[in-house]
mmCIF file of C-alpha atoms and ligand atoms in Angstrom:
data_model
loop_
_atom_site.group_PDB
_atom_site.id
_atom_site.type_symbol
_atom_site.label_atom_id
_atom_site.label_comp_id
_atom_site.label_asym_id
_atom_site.label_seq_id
_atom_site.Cartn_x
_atom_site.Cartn_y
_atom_site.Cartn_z
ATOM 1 C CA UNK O 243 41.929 -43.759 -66.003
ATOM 2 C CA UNK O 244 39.025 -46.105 -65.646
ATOM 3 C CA UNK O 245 36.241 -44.762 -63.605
ATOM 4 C CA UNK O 246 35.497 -47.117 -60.889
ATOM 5 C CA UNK O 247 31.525 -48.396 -60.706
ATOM 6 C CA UNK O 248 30.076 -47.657 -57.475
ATOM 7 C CA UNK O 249 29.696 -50.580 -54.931
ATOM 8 C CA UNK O 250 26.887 -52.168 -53.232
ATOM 9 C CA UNK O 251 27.929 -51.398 -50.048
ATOM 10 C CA UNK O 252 26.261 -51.847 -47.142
ATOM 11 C CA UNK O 253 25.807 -48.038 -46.208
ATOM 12 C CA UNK O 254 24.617 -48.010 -50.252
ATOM 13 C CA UNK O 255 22.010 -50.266 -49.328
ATOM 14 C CA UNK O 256 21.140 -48.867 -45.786
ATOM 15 C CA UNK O 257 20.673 -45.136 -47.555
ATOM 16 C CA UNK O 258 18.277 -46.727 -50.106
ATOM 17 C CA UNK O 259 16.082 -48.724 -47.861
ATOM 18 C CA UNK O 260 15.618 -45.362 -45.727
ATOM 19 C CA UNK O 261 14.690 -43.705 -48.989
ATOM 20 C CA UNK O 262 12.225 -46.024 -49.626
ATOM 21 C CA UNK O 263 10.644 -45.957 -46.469
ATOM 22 C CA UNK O 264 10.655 -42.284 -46.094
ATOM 23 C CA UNK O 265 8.940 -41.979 -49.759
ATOM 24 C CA UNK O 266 6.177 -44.447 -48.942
ATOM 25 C CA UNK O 267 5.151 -42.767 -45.204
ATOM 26 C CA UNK O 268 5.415 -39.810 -46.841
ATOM 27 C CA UNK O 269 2.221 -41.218 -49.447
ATOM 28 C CA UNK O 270 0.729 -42.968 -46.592
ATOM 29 C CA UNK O 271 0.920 -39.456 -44.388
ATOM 30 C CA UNK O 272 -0.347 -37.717 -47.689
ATOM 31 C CA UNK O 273 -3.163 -40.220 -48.563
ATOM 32 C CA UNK O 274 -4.462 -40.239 -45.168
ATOM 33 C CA UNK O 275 -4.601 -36.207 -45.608
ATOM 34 C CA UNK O 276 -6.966 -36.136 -48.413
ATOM 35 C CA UNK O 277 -9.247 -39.204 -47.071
ATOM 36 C CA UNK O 278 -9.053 -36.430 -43.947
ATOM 37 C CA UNK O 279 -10.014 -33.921 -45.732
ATOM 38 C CA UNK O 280 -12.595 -35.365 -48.116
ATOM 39 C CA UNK O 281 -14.225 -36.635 -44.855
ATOM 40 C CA UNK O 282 -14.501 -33.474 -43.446
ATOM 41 C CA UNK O 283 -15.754 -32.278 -46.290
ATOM 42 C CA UNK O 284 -18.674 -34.807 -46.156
ATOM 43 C CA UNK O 285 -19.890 -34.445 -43.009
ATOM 44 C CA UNK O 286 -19.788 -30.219 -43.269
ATOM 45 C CA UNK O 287 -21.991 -31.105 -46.596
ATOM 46 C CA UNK O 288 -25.223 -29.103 -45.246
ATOM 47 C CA UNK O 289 -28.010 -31.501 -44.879
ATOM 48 C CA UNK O 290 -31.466 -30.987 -46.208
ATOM 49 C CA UNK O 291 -33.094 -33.715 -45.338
ATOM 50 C CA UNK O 292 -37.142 -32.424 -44.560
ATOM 51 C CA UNK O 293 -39.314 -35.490 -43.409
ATOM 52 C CA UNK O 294 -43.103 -34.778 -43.813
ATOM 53 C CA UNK O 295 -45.599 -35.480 -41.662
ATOM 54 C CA UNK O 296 -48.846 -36.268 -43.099
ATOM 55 C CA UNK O 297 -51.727 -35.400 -40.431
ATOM 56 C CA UNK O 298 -54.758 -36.459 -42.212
ATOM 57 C CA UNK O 299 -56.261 -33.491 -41.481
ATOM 58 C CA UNK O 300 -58.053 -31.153 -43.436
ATOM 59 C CA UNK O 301 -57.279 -27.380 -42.937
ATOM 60 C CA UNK O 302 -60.708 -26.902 -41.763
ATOM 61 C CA UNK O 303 -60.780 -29.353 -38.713
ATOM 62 C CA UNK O 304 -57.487 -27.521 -37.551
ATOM 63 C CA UNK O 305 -58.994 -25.490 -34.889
ATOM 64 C CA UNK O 306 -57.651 -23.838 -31.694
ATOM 65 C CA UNK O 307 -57.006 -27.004 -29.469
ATOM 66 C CA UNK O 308 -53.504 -27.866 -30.213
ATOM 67 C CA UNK O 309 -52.964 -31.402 -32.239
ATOM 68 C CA UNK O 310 -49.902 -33.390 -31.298
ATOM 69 C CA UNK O 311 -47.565 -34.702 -34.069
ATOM 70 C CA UNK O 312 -44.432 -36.932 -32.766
ATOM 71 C CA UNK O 313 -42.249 -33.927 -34.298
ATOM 72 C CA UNK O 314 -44.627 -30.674 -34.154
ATOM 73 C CA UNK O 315 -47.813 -29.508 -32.729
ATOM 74 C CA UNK O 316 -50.526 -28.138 -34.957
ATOM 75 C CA UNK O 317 -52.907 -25.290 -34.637
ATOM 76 C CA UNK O 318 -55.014 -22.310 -35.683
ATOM 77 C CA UNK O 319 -53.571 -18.871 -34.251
ATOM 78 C CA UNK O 320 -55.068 -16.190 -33.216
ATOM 79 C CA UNK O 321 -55.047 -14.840 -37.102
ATOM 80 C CA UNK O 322 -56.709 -18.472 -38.403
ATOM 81 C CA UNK O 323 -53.755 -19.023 -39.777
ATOM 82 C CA UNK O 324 -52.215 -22.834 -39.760
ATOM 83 C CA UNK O 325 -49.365 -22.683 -37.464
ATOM 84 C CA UNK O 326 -46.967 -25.978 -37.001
ATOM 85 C CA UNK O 327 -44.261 -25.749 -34.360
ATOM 86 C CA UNK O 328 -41.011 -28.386 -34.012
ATOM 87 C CA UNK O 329 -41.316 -29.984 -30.797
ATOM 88 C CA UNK O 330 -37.471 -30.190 -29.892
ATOM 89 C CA UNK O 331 -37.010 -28.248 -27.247
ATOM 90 C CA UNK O 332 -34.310 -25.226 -28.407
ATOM 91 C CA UNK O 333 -32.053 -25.629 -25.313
ATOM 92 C CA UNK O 334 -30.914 -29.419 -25.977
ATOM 93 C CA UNK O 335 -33.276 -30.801 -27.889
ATOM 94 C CA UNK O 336 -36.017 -32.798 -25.628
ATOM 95 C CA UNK O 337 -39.211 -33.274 -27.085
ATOM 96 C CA UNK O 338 -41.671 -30.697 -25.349
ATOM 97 C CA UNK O 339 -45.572 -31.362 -24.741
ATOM 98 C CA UNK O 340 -48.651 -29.074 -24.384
ATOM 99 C CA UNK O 341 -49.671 -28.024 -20.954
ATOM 100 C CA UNK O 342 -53.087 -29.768 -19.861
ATOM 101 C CA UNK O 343 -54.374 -26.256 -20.433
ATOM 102 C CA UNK O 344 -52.648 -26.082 -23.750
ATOM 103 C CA UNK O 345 -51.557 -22.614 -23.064
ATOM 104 C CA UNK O 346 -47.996 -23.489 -22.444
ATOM 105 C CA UNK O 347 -45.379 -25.894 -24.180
ATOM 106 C CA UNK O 348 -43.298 -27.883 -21.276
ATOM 107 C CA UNK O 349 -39.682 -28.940 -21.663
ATOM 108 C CA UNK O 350 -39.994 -31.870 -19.259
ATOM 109 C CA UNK O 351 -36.102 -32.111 -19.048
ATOM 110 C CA UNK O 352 -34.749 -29.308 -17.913
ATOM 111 C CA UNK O 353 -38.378 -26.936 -17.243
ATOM 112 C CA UNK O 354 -38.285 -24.519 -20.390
ATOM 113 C CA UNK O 355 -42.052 -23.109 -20.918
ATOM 114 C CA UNK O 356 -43.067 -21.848 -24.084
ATOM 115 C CA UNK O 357 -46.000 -20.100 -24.926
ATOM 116 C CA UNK O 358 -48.128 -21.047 -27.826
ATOM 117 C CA UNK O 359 -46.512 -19.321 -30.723
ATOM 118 C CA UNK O 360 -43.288 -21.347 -29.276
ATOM 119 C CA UNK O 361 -41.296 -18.009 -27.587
ATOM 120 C CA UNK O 362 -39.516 -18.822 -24.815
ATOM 121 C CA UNK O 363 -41.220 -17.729 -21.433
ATOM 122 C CA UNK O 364 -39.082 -19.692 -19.055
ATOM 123 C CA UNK O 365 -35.379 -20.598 -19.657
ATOM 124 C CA UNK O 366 -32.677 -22.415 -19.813
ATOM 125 C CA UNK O 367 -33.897 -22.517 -23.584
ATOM 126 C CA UNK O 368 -33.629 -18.843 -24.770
ATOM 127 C CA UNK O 369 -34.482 -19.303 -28.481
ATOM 128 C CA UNK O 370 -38.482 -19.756 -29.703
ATOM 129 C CA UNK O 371 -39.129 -23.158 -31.040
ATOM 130 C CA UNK O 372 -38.894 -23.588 -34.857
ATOM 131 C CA UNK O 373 -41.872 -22.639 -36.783
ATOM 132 C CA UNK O 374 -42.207 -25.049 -39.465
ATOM 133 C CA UNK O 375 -44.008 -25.244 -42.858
ATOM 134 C CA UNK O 376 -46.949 -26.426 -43.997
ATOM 135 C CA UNK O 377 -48.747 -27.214 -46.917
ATOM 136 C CA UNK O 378 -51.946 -29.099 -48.622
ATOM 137 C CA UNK O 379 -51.323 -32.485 -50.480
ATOM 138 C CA UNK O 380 -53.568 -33.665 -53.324
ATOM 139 C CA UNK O 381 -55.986 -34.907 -51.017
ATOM 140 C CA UNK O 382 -56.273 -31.664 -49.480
ATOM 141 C CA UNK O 383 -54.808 -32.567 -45.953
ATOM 142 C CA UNK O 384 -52.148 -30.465 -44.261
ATOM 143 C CA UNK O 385 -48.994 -31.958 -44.332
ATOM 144 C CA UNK O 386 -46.139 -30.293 -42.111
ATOM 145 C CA UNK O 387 -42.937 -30.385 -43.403
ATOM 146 C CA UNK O 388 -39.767 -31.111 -40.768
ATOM 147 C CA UNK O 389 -36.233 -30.143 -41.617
ATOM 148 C CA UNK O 390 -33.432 -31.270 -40.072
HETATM 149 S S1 FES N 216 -33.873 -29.671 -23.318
HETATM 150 FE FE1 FES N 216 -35.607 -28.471 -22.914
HETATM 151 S S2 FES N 216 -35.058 -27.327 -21.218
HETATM 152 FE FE2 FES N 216 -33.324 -28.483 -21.613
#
């Protein structure tokens, strides 16, 4: 009994253009899940990027009056030590400026006062603001370094 090759039917035809369509959403779908993924993966990378300021300055003129930076203020403590605050405000991130006395660091957007070694005295912002770090460059000026 010869065995009868199978026909191009219509249904044949219908069945394998579904296949095919199935098979290549199903690569799109699990493309576009990777390039998800690898995305998210990206922007979770931590960043490190530190800017520095250079202030010129040598440590000897930093005294007691505080020095304004566009990022940090810059001053000598009450132990002579170099101290370099961030100026973004801890509660969302407004840039805060010294009080005329320069007792006090103002948040002018919302009212948060700091005191000078940047802990909050007034809220909404309840964190300090960031200490940052500081060091000497070959010319012997203090340079303040800002991380993100
Ligand atoms: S951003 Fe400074 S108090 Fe809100």
């Amino acid at each position: 009994m010869a065995h009868d090759e199978p026909t191009d039917a219509p249904e044949s035809g219908w069945r394998r253009e579904t296949i095919a369509r199935l098979a290549l959403g199903g690569g799109l779908l699990f493309a576009g899940g990777w390039a998800y993924l690898a995305l998210r993966l990206v922007r979770s990378a931590p960043r490190q990027a530190s800017r520095a300021i250079r202030t010129g300055l040598r440590p000897g003129a930093i005294g007691r009056a505080i020095r304004t930076f566009p990022m940090a203020f810059l001053f000598r403590g009450r132990g002579r030590e170099v101290v370099a605050l961030d100026r973004r405000c801890t509660h969302l991130g407004c840039r805060v400026r010294a009080s005329s006395g320069g007792d006090q660091l103002l948040c002018p957007c919302h009212g948060s006062r700091f005191d000078r070694q940047g802990k909050p005295l007034r809220g909404p912002a309840t964190r300090p603001l960031r200490r940052l770090r500081t060091s000497v460059d070959s010319r012997g000026e203090v340079v303040i370094h800002v991380e993100d």
